[in-house]
Coordinates of C-alpha atoms in Angstrom, one line a residue:
Chain A
M1 CA 65.1 91.2 107.5
T2 CA 66.4 93.9 105.2
R3 CA 66.1 91.6 102.3
Q4 CA 62.5 90.9 103.1
R5 CA 61.6 94.6 103.5
H6 CA 63.2 95.4 100.2
R7 CA 61.6 92.5 98.3
V8 CA 59.7 93.9 95.3
R9 CA 57.2 92.2 93.2
T10 CA 59.2 91.7 90.0
G11 CA 56.3 90.4 87.9
P12 CA 54.8 93.8 86.9
L13 CA 58.3 95.0 86.0
M14 CA 58.9 92.1 83.6
T15 CA 55.5 92.3 82.0
P16 CA 56.3 94.8 79.3
A17 CA 59.3 92.7 78.1
V18 CA 57.5 89.4 78.3
G19 CA 54.4 91.0 76.6
M20 CA 56.5 92.4 73.8
L21 CA 58.1 89.0 73.2
L22 CA 54.7 87.3 73.2
V23 CA 53.3 89.8 70.7
W24 CA 56.3 89.6 68.5
M25 CA 56.7 85.8 68.6
I26 CA 53.5 84.1 69.5
V27 CA 51.1 86.2 67.5
P28 CA 53.0 85.8 64.2
L29 CA 53.4 82.1 64.9
L30 CA 49.7 81.7 65.5
M31 CA 48.9 83.7 62.4
T32 CA 51.2 81.6 60.3
L33 CA 49.6 78.5 61.6
W34 CA 46.2 79.9 60.9
F35 CA 47.0 81.0 57.4
S36 CA 48.6 77.7 56.6
A37 CA 45.2 76.1 57.1
Q38 CA 43.5 78.5 54.8
R39 CA 43.0 78.6 51.0
Y40 CA 44.2 82.1 50.6
N41 CA 45.7 83.5 47.4
L42 CA 46.0 87.2 46.9
L43 CA 45.3 86.8 43.2
D44 CA 42.0 85.0 43.9
P45 CA 39.3 87.6 44.5
G46 CA 37.1 84.9 46.1
G47 CA 38.6 85.5 49.5
T48 CA 39.6 82.9 52.0
A49 CA 38.3 79.6 53.0
F50 CA 39.3 76.9 55.5
A51 CA 41.5 74.3 53.7
G52 CA 42.5 72.0 56.5
L53 CA 45.8 70.3 55.6
E54 CA 45.4 70.9 51.9
N55 CA 48.4 73.3 51.7
Y56 CA 50.6 70.8 53.6
R57 CA 49.5 68.0 51.2
D58 CA 50.4 70.2 48.2
L59 CA 53.8 70.9 49.7
V60 CA 54.6 67.4 50.7
T61 CA 53.5 65.8 47.5
G62 CA 55.3 68.5 45.4
R63 CA 59.0 68.3 44.6
A64 CA 60.0 71.9 45.5
L65 CA 59.8 71.4 49.3
W66 CA 62.2 68.4 49.3
V67 CA 64.7 70.0 47.0
A68 CA 64.6 73.2 49.0
M69 CA 65.0 71.2 52.3
G70 CA 68.0 69.3 50.9
N71 CA 69.5 72.5 49.6
T72 CA 69.1 74.1 53.0
L73 CA 70.8 71.3 54.8
L74 CA 73.5 71.1 52.2
L75 CA 74.1 74.8 52.5
V76 CA 74.2 74.8 56.3
G77 CA 76.4 71.8 56.4
A78 CA 78.9 72.8 53.8
V79 CA 79.3 76.4 55.0
L80 CA 79.7 75.2 58.6
A81 CA 82.4 72.7 57.5
I82 CA 84.3 75.3 55.4
T83 CA 84.1 78.2 58.0
L84 CA 85.1 76.0 60.9
A85 CA 88.0 74.4 59.1
G86 CA 89.1 77.6 57.5
G87 CA 88.5 79.7 60.6
T88 CA 90.5 77.3 62.7
L89 CA 93.4 77.2 60.3
L90 CA 93.5 81.0 60.0
A91 CA 93.2 81.5 63.7
V92 CA 96.2 79.2 64.3
L93 CA 98.2 81.0 61.6
L94 CA 97.2 84.5 62.9
D95 CA 98.2 83.4 66.4
R96 CA 101.8 83.0 65.3
E97 CA 104.2 85.9 65.5
F98 CA 105.0 87.4 62.1
P99 CA 105.6 90.9 60.7
G100 CA 102.4 92.7 59.7
R101 CA 100.3 90.4 61.8
N102 CA 97.9 93.2 62.9
I103 CA 97.1 94.3 59.4
C104 CA 96.7 90.7 58.4
R105 CA 94.2 90.2 61.2
L106 CA 92.3 93.2 60.2
L107 CA 92.1 92.1 56.5
V108 CA 91.0 88.6 57.5
I109 CA 88.2 90.0 59.7
A110 CA 87.1 92.6 57.1
P111 CA 84.7 90.5 54.9
F112 CA 82.4 90.0 57.9
F113 CA 81.6 93.8 57.9
V114 CA 80.5 93.9 54.3
M115 CA 76.7 93.7 53.9
P116 CA 75.6 90.3 52.5
T117 CA 73.9 91.9 49.5
V118 CA 77.0 93.9 48.7
S119 CA 79.4 91.0 48.9
A120 CA 77.0 88.9 46.9
L121 CA 76.9 91.6 44.2
V122 CA 80.7 91.8 44.2
W123 CA 81.1 88.1 43.8
K124 CA 78.4 87.9 41.2
N125 CA 79.5 90.8 39.0
M126 CA 83.2 91.4 39.6
L127 CA 84.5 88.0 40.5
M128 CA 82.4 85.1 39.1
N129 CA 80.8 86.8 36.1
P130 CA 81.6 84.7 33.1
V131 CA 82.1 87.7 30.8
F132 CA 83.8 90.4 32.9
G133 CA 84.6 88.6 36.2
L134 CA 88.1 88.3 37.5
I135 CA 88.0 84.6 37.8
A136 CA 86.8 84.2 34.2
W137 CA 89.6 86.5 33.0
I138 CA 92.2 84.4 34.8
T139 CA 90.9 81.1 33.4
R140 CA 90.6 82.6 30.0
S141 CA 94.1 83.9 30.0
L142 CA 95.2 80.4 30.9
G143 CA 93.3 79.1 28.0
L144 CA 90.8 77.2 30.2
G145 CA 87.6 79.0 29.0
A146 CA 85.3 80.9 31.2
P147 CA 83.2 79.0 33.8
D148 CA 79.7 80.2 34.5
F149 CA 79.5 79.4 38.2
F150 CA 75.9 80.5 38.7
A151 CA 74.6 78.4 35.8
T152 CA 76.7 75.2 36.3
A153 CA 77.2 75.0 40.0
P154 CA 74.8 77.6 41.6
L155 CA 74.7 76.1 45.1
A156 CA 78.4 75.6 45.3
A157 CA 78.9 79.2 44.2
I158 CA 76.6 80.4 46.9
I159 CA 78.3 78.2 49.5
L160 CA 81.6 79.8 48.5
I161 CA 80.2 83.3 48.9
V162 CA 78.6 82.6 52.3
A163 CA 81.7 80.8 53.5
W164 CA 83.8 83.8 52.5
E165 CA 81.5 86.1 54.5
W166 CA 81.4 83.9 57.6
T167 CA 84.9 82.5 57.9
P168 CA 86.0 85.8 59.5
F169 CA 83.3 85.3 62.1
A170 CA 84.9 81.9 63.0
V171 CA 88.3 83.6 63.2
L172 CA 86.8 86.4 65.4
I173 CA 85.7 83.8 67.9
L174 CA 88.5 81.3 67.6
L175 CA 91.6 83.6 67.6
P176 CA 91.0 85.1 71.1
A177 CA 90.1 81.6 72.3
L178 CA 93.4 80.3 71.0
Q179 CA 95.2 83.3 72.7
S180 CA 93.7 82.3 76.0
L181 CA 95.5 79.0 75.9
S182 CA 98.0 79.0 78.7
K183 CA 101.6 79.6 77.7
E184 CA 102.8 77.0 80.2
Q185 CA 100.6 74.4 78.6
R186 CA 102.2 75.0 75.2
E187 CA 105.6 74.9 76.9
A188 CA 104.7 71.6 78.6
A189 CA 103.8 70.2 75.3
R190 CA 107.1 71.4 73.8
M191 CA 108.9 69.7 76.6
D192 CA 106.9 66.6 76.0
G193 CA 108.2 66.6 72.4
A194 CA 105.2 68.0 70.5
G195 CA 106.0 69.6 67.2
A196 CA 103.7 72.0 65.4
A197 CA 101.4 69.2 64.1
A198 CA 101.1 67.4 67.4
M199 CA 100.7 70.8 69.2
F200 CA 97.7 71.6 67.0
L201 CA 96.1 68.2 67.2
H202 CA 96.6 67.4 70.9
V203 CA 96.7 70.9 72.6
E204 CA 95.2 73.6 70.4
L205 CA 92.3 71.7 68.8
P206 CA 91.0 70.3 72.0
H207 CA 91.2 73.8 73.6
L208 CA 89.1 75.1 70.7
R209 CA 86.3 72.6 71.0
R210 CA 84.0 74.8 73.1
P211 CA 84.4 78.0 71.0
M212 CA 84.0 75.9 67.8
A213 CA 80.7 74.6 69.2
V214 CA 79.6 78.2 69.9
V215 CA 80.5 79.2 66.3
A216 CA 78.6 76.2 64.9
M217 CA 75.5 77.1 66.9
I218 CA 75.4 80.8 66.0
E219 CA 76.2 80.2 62.4
T220 CA 73.5 77.5 62.0
I221 CA 70.9 80.0 63.2
F222 CA 71.9 82.4 60.4
F223 CA 72.5 79.8 57.7
L224 CA 69.0 78.2 58.1
S225 CA 67.4 81.5 57.0
L226 CA 69.9 82.5 54.4
F227 CA 68.3 84.7 51.8
A228 CA 70.1 87.8 50.5
E229 CA 72.9 85.9 48.8
I230 CA 70.5 83.7 46.9
Y231 CA 68.1 86.6 46.0
V232 CA 71.0 88.7 44.6
T233 CA 72.9 86.0 42.7
T234 CA 70.7 83.2 41.4
A235 CA 67.2 84.0 42.5
G236 CA 67.0 80.3 43.5
G237 CA 67.7 79.0 40.1
P238 CA 68.4 77.6 37.6
G239 CA 65.1 75.9 38.3
L240 CA 65.3 74.9 42.0
A241 CA 69.0 74.3 42.0
S242 CA 69.8 76.9 44.6
T243 CA 66.5 77.4 46.3
N244 CA 66.5 76.9 50.0
L245 CA 63.5 76.9 52.4
A246 CA 63.6 80.6 53.1
Y247 CA 63.7 81.4 49.4
L248 CA 60.9 78.9 48.6
I249 CA 58.6 80.6 51.1
F250 CA 59.5 84.0 49.6
Q251 CA 58.7 82.7 46.2
D252 CA 55.4 81.1 47.2
A253 CA 54.3 84.3 49.0
L254 CA 55.6 87.0 46.7
F255 CA 55.7 85.5 43.2
E256 CA 52.7 83.2 43.4
W257 CA 50.9 85.3 46.1
D258 CA 49.8 82.1 47.8
V259 CA 49.7 83.1 51.4
G260 CA 48.4 79.7 52.5
L261 CA 51.1 77.7 50.8
A262 CA 53.8 80.0 51.9
S263 CA 52.6 79.8 55.5
A264 CA 52.6 76.0 55.4
G265 CA 56.2 76.3 54.1
G266 CA 57.0 78.6 57.0
V267 CA 55.6 76.0 59.5
V268 CA 57.8 73.3 57.9
A269 CA 60.8 75.7 58.2
I270 CA 60.0 76.2 61.9
A271 CA 59.9 72.4 62.3
L272 CA 63.2 71.9 60.5
A273 CA 64.9 74.6 62.5
N274 CA 63.7 72.9 65.7
V275 CA 65.0 69.6 64.6
V276 CA 68.3 71.0 63.8
A277 CA 68.3 73.0 67.0
I278 CA 67.6 69.9 69.1
F279 CA 70.3 68.0 67.3
L280 CA 72.8 70.8 67.7
M281 CA 72.0 71.3 71.4
R282 CA 72.7 67.6 71.9
V283 CA 76.0 67.6 70.2
V284 CA 77.1 71.1 71.3
G285 CA 75.6 70.7 74.7
R286 CA 77.6 67.6 75.3
T287 CA 80.8 69.3 74.3
L288 CA 80.1 72.2 76.6
E289 CA 79.3 69.8 79.5
A290 CA 82.3 67.6 78.8
E291 CA 84.8 70.4 79.1
R292 CA 83.5 71.9 82.3
Chain B
M1 CA 121.6 61.5 85.9
A2 CA 123.2 64.5 84.6
S3 CA 125.4 67.4 85.5
I4 CA 124.4 70.8 84.2
E5 CA 126.9 73.5 83.7
L6 CA 126.3 77.1 82.9
R7 CA 129.2 79.1 81.4
S8 CA 128.8 82.9 81.8
V9 CA 125.2 82.5 80.7
G10 CA 123.3 85.8 80.0
K11 CA 119.8 86.7 78.8
R12 CA 118.7 89.9 77.3
F13 CA 115.1 91.0 76.4
G14 CA 115.8 93.9 74.1
S15 CA 118.1 96.1 76.1
H16 CA 117.0 94.7 79.4
E17 CA 119.5 92.3 80.9
V18 CA 117.6 89.6 82.9
V19 CA 120.4 87.2 83.6
R20 CA 124.1 88.4 83.7
R21 CA 127.0 86.1 83.3
V22 CA 126.0 83.3 85.5
D23 CA 128.5 80.6 86.1
L24 CA 127.3 77.5 87.8
L25 CA 127.9 73.7 88.0
V26 CA 125.1 71.6 89.1
E27 CA 126.5 68.2 90.0
D28 CA 124.9 64.9 89.0
R29 CA 122.2 63.9 91.5
E30 CA 122.4 67.2 93.3
F31 CA 119.2 69.1 94.5
V32 CA 119.9 72.7 93.8
A33 CA 117.4 75.5 94.5
F34 CA 117.4 78.9 92.7
V35 CA 116.0 81.5 95.1
G36 CA 115.5 85.2 94.7
P37 CA 112.8 87.8 94.6
S38 CA 110.6 88.1 91.6
G39 CA 112.5 89.6 88.7
S40 CA 115.8 88.1 89.9
G41 CA 116.0 86.0 86.7
K42 CA 115.7 82.6 88.4
S43 CA 112.8 81.4 86.3
T44 CA 114.5 82.7 83.1
L45 CA 117.6 80.8 84.0
L46 CA 115.6 77.6 84.5
R47 CA 113.7 78.1 81.2
M48 CA 117.0 78.6 79.4
I49 CA 118.2 75.3 80.8
A50 CA 115.0 73.7 79.7
G51 CA 115.4 75.2 76.2
L52 CA 112.2 77.2 76.4
E53 CA 114.2 80.5 76.2
T54 CA 117.1 81.1 73.9
V55 CA 120.5 81.9 75.5
S56 CA 121.8 85.4 74.6
E57 CA 125.3 84.8 75.9
G58 CA 127.5 82.0 77.1
E59 CA 126.6 78.3 76.9
I60 CA 124.8 75.6 78.7
L61 CA 126.2 72.1 78.9
I62 CA 124.4 69.0 79.9
D63 CA 126.7 66.1 80.7
G64 CA 129.5 68.1 79.2
Q65 CA 127.7 68.5 75.8
S66 CA 126.6 72.0 74.7
V67 CA 122.8 72.0 74.2
A68 CA 122.7 75.3 72.2
R69 CA 121.2 73.5 69.2
V70 CA 119.2 70.8 71.1
P71 CA 115.4 71.4 71.2
P72 CA 113.7 71.2 74.6
A73 CA 112.3 67.7 74.2
K74 CA 115.6 66.3 73.2
R75 CA 117.5 67.6 76.2
G76 CA 116.3 64.7 78.4
L77 CA 115.0 67.1 81.0
A78 CA 111.5 67.2 82.4
M79 CA 109.8 70.3 83.8
V80 CA 107.1 70.9 86.4
F81 CA 105.3 74.2 85.9
Q82 CA 103.9 76.6 88.5
S83 CA 100.4 76.2 87.0
Y84 CA 101.0 72.5 86.5
A85 CA 100.0 73.0 82.8
I86 CA 98.0 69.8 82.8
Y87 CA 96.2 69.1 79.5
P88 CA 92.5 69.5 80.6
H89 CA 91.0 67.2 78.0
M90 CA 93.2 64.2 78.9
T91 CA 92.8 61.9 81.9
A92 CA 95.6 61.8 84.4
A93 CA 97.1 58.7 82.8
E94 CA 96.9 60.3 79.3
N95 CA 98.6 63.4 80.6
M96 CA 101.4 61.3 82.1
S97 CA 101.9 59.2 79.0
F98 CA 101.6 62.0 76.4
S99 CA 105.4 62.4 75.9
L100 CA 105.8 58.6 75.4
R101 CA 102.9 58.6 73.0
L102 CA 104.5 61.3 70.9
A103 CA 107.8 59.3 71.0
G104 CA 105.9 56.3 69.6
V105 CA 106.2 54.0 72.6
P106 CA 103.7 51.1 72.3
K107 CA 100.6 51.4 74.5
A108 CA 101.3 48.4 76.7
E109 CA 104.7 49.8 77.6
R110 CA 103.2 53.3 78.2
D111 CA 100.6 51.9 80.5
A112 CA 103.1 49.9 82.5
K113 CA 105.3 52.9 83.0
V114 CA 102.4 55.1 84.0
R115 CA 101.3 52.5 86.5
E116 CA 104.8 52.2 87.9
V117 CA 105.1 56.0 88.4
A118 CA 101.6 56.2 89.8
R119 CA 102.5 53.6 92.4
A120 CA 105.6 55.6 93.4
L121 CA 103.4 58.7 93.8
E122 CA 100.5 56.8 95.5
M123 CA 98.0 58.1 92.9
E124 CA 96.9 54.9 91.2
A125 CA 93.3 55.6 92.0
L126 CA 93.4 58.9 90.2
L127 CA 94.7 57.7 86.8
E128 CA 91.4 57.6 85.0
R129 CA 90.2 60.9 86.3
K130 CA 90.0 64.1 84.2
P131 CA 91.9 67.1 85.6
R132 CA 88.6 68.9 86.5
A133 CA 87.9 66.2 89.0
L134 CA 91.3 66.6 90.7
S135 CA 92.3 68.8 93.6
G136 CA 95.3 71.1 93.5
G137 CA 97.5 68.6 95.4
Q138 CA 96.4 65.8 93.0
L139 CA 97.1 67.9 89.9
Q140 CA 100.5 68.5 91.4
R141 CA 101.0 64.8 91.5
V142 CA 99.9 64.4 87.9
A143 CA 102.4 67.0 86.9
L144 CA 105.2 65.3 88.8
G145 CA 104.2 62.0 87.4
R146 CA 104.2 63.4 83.9
A147 CA 107.8 64.5 84.5
M148 CA 108.8 61.1 86.1
V149 CA 107.4 59.0 83.3
R150 CA 110.0 60.3 80.9
Q151 CA 112.8 59.2 83.2
P152 CA 114.6 62.4 82.6
K153 CA 118.2 63.1 83.3
A154 CA 117.2 66.1 85.5
F155 CA 114.0 67.6 86.8
L156 CA 113.4 71.3 86.5
L157 CA 110.7 72.6 88.9
D158 CA 109.4 76.1 88.6
E159 CA 107.7 77.1 91.9
P160 CA 105.7 73.9 91.9
L161 CA 104.3 74.3 95.4
S162 CA 103.3 77.9 95.3
N163 CA 99.6 77.1 94.5
L164 CA 99.2 74.7 97.4
D165 CA 98.0 75.5 100.9
A166 CA 100.5 75.6 103.7
A167 CA 99.8 72.1 105.1
L168 CA 100.1 70.5 101.6
Q169 CA 103.2 72.5 100.9
A170 CA 104.9 71.0 103.9
Q171 CA 103.9 67.5 103.0
M172 CA 105.0 67.9 99.3
R173 CA 108.3 69.3 100.5
L174 CA 109.0 66.0 102.3
E175 CA 107.7 64.0 99.4
L176 CA 110.0 65.8 96.9
V177 CA 113.0 65.2 99.0
R178 CA 112.0 61.5 99.2
L179 CA 111.6 61.4 95.4
H180 CA 114.9 63.0 94.9
R181 CA 116.5 60.4 97.1
E182 CA 114.7 57.5 95.4
L183 CA 115.0 58.6 91.8
K184 CA 118.7 59.6 92.2
T185 CA 118.4 62.4 89.6
T186 CA 119.5 65.9 89.4
M187 CA 116.9 68.4 90.4
I188 CA 116.8 72.2 90.0
Y189 CA 114.1 73.9 92.0
V190 CA 113.1 77.5 91.5
T191 CA 111.4 79.3 94.4
H192 CA 111.0 82.7 95.9
D193 CA 110.4 81.0 99.3
Q194 CA 113.6 80.7 101.2
T195 CA 112.1 78.2 103.6
E196 CA 111.4 75.8 100.7
A197 CA 115.0 76.2 99.5
M198 CA 116.4 75.8 103.0
T199 CA 114.4 72.6 103.8
M200 CA 114.9 70.8 100.5
A201 CA 118.1 71.7 98.7
D202 CA 121.6 70.4 98.9
R203 CA 122.8 73.7 97.6
I204 CA 121.1 77.0 97.2
V205 CA 121.9 79.6 94.5
V206 CA 120.7 83.1 95.6
L207 CA 120.0 85.3 92.6
N208 CA 119.5 89.0 92.6
E209 CA 119.0 91.2 89.5
G210 CA 120.2 88.4 87.3
R211 CA 123.4 87.8 89.2
V212 CA 124.4 85.0 91.5
E213 CA 124.8 86.6 94.9
Q214 CA 126.0 83.4 96.6
A215 CA 125.9 79.7 96.0
G216 CA 126.3 77.2 98.9
T217 CA 124.7 74.8 101.2
P218 CA 121.8 76.1 103.2
L219 CA 123.8 76.3 106.4
E220 CA 126.7 78.1 104.7
L221 CA 124.3 80.7 103.4
Y222 CA 122.7 81.0 106.8
N223 CA 125.8 81.2 108.8
R224 CA 128.1 83.1 106.5
P225 CA 126.0 85.2 104.1
A226 CA 128.3 86.7 101.5
S227 CA 126.3 89.9 101.1
L228 CA 123.7 92.1 102.8
F229 CA 121.2 90.8 100.2
V230 CA 121.8 87.1 101.0
A231 CA 121.8 87.9 104.7
G232 CA 118.4 89.6 104.4
F233 CA 116.9 87.0 102.1
I234 CA 117.8 83.8 103.9
G235 CA 116.3 83.2 107.3
A236 CA 112.9 84.1 108.8
P237 CA 112.4 86.4 110.5
K238 CA 114.9 88.5 108.7
M239 CA 118.3 89.4 110.0
N240 CA 118.5 92.7 111.8
F241 CA 120.7 95.4 110.3
L242 CA 122.2 98.0 112.5
P243 CA 124.4 101.0 111.4
A244 CA 127.8 100.2 112.9
Q245 CA 129.2 102.6 115.4
G246 CA 132.7 103.8 114.8
A247 CA 133.2 102.2 111.4
E248 CA 131.8 104.5 108.8
G249 CA 129.5 102.9 106.2
R250 CA 129.6 99.5 107.7
T251 CA 126.5 97.5 108.7
L252 CA 126.2 95.1 111.5
G253 CA 123.9 92.2 110.8
V254 CA 122.6 90.0 113.5
R255 CA 119.9 87.3 113.5
P256 CA 117.1 87.4 116.1
E257 CA 118.4 84.3 117.9
H258 CA 121.7 86.1 118.6
V259 CA 120.1 89.0 120.4
R260 CA 119.6 88.6 124.2
I261 CA 117.1 90.7 126.1
G262 CA 117.8 92.5 129.4
E263 CA 121.2 91.3 130.3
G264 CA 123.0 94.5 130.7
G265 CA 123.2 94.9 126.9
E266 CA 124.7 97.8 124.9
L267 CA 121.5 98.6 123.1
A268 CA 118.3 100.1 124.6
G269 CA 114.8 100.1 123.1
E270 CA 111.1 100.0 123.5
I271 CA 109.0 96.9 122.7
V272 CA 106.6 97.7 120.0
A273 CA 105.2 94.3 119.1
L274 CA 105.3 90.6 120.2
E275 CA 104.9 87.6 118.0
R276 CA 104.1 84.7 120.2
L277 CA 104.6 81.4 118.4
G278 CA 104.3 79.1 121.5
A279 CA 107.8 77.6 121.6
R280 CA 109.4 81.1 121.2
T281 CA 108.5 84.7 121.0
Y282 CA 109.8 87.3 118.5
V283 CA 110.2 90.6 120.2
H284 CA 110.0 93.6 118.0
A285 CA 111.7 96.7 119.5
R286 CA 112.4 100.2 118.4
L287 CA 115.9 101.3 119.5
T288 CA 116.7 104.7 120.8
D289 CA 118.2 105.7 117.4
G290 CA 115.0 104.6 115.7
T291 CA 116.2 101.3 114.1
R292 CA 114.1 98.3 114.4
L293 CA 115.4 95.2 116.1
V294 CA 113.8 91.7 116.3
A295 CA 115.0 89.4 119.1
E296 CA 114.1 85.9 119.8
A297 CA 113.0 85.1 123.4
A298 CA 111.4 82.2 125.2
G299 CA 107.8 81.3 124.5
D300 CA 106.7 82.3 128.0
T301 CA 108.8 85.4 128.2
G302 CA 107.3 88.0 130.5
V303 CA 108.1 91.1 128.5
R304 CA 105.2 93.2 127.4
E305 CA 104.5 95.8 124.7
G306 CA 105.8 99.2 125.9
D307 CA 108.5 97.8 128.1
R308 CA 111.9 99.6 127.8
L309 CA 114.7 97.0 127.8
A310 CA 118.3 96.5 127.1
F311 CA 119.6 94.2 124.3
R312 CA 122.9 92.4 123.9
I313 CA 124.3 91.0 120.7
L314 CA 126.2 87.8 121.1
P315 CA 129.7 88.0 119.7
E316 CA 129.4 84.9 117.6
G317 CA 126.3 86.2 115.8
R318 CA 127.9 89.4 114.4
H319 CA 128.0 89.7 110.6
W320 CA 129.9 92.7 109.2
F321 CA 129.2 94.2 105.8
D322 CA 131.0 97.0 104.1
G323 CA 129.5 100.0 102.3
S324 CA 129.0 98.1 99.1
G325 CA 127.1 95.3 101.0
R326 CA 129.9 92.7 100.8
R327 CA 130.8 90.6 103.8
V328 CA 133.8 91.7 105.8
T329 CA 135.6 88.8 107.3

């Protein structure tokens, strides 16, 4: 009775939020779809004209899209692998008792709080620079010459930078998860004869499966649209060697001023993100289900 | 099949002494219960025997051998935890065979052992289930099974029944006693519930503030408690304590069943509450000097709240304690 009398129509209250979402999501999506079907270059004073699937044909027949797509997947996959492995290892280490543990934890988490542009600049100019970088100085003093990371292995260099930035995130999620593992379960494993390796493999790692799935999901969302690190360090080069989809779209739109082509790239990026998302949801979703 | 001996064992956490000079011999095949309130050091003592805690003082011997340098898994003991500590990602069978797997026992042999134990625990149908599909009582069985598969020299049980409902507790108590009889192994059982200790153990060790207050058979503890603490801890409802007349500082302890109502007794009081259990009634009274007294009466006793009655204490039910709480014989 009371419930019924107090029932309020919630529709009108939700309208502003739903409306905002629609305006911010659906309108740009529709505009992108519309532009992708236009011949529309800002350098061409002739204005716009309907192009049909021409922009898509240009993209698909060109080499840039496929290289960029490959780079995107490689970047996401490699950084995911490194951050998950490194994050798990660090979490297990930081979970142990040792003097100075709190400071150590703070230092491990720290890189995550540095702006991507800043850390990319630090890596580019202070660490990996072949002339005055720290790494070059070390290798030179060992008589090994000076490697030019961004020229010889640009994608690997970017993977390293991004992994450095995001491993702390994995630790941030995995360490508390590890600490929530019941003490009695560890003790039971000790009584069962599990040493450090068996404990990690059979008790700690299975316990971390859910949080690892969460880390993978969140990181993938960010890695698919990675931009700042590439812009600051290699600008997508040399050639297309470190161009991912996000950077390709940026180049098409703001170097070549081809709004139509860039929009078509954007649509492809959306499609790729959805494919990856569906794949992830399947894998991750199963893990989340299985452990319930 | 092991005797466990504690020689003036002590445990300190920083400056805090949790266990103080405990001497105890648990005989082979004996079922010993450690009872005490929380913080009495009973769990710590058990964990020291298991090897999960280091021993600060004294030594622990299993079958006459010091185990100071023996890691938990090599002591030949199995432990059942209060939370069961079942591995959630493994099936019941995998949980039970985990120790064998780590020890490198071939799969066929592992399976055979698990099946044998499952049969003894009547849980064969549960073997392929994951822990999330098991009830509390079933998890308890998996935990017991995991301990039994190892064929340990002794079982260490840390409040294993405290997470079960009352009916299941009573059932598991009987089952544990049966298992102890069939397996013919030493068992050490930690509990804060004196009923569990009384009903299952061959011998009870009452701990208080890290010290052994008394060790003995359930009836020894019940009939001749060595201290006020043991007298108050063993038996439900609790023993009554009355300030003794004449003897300064002494306390007279008397169990409810040794108090008679309304037979020209020496104590007078008013009934403040009645606990009717059917077969008997516990009569709660406030005596004229303000002390509380619980007396056992027949189930259909006619007394009512507010009645003023006399109470008599049977001579054979009198326990005397001196000012420091020790029994006076």
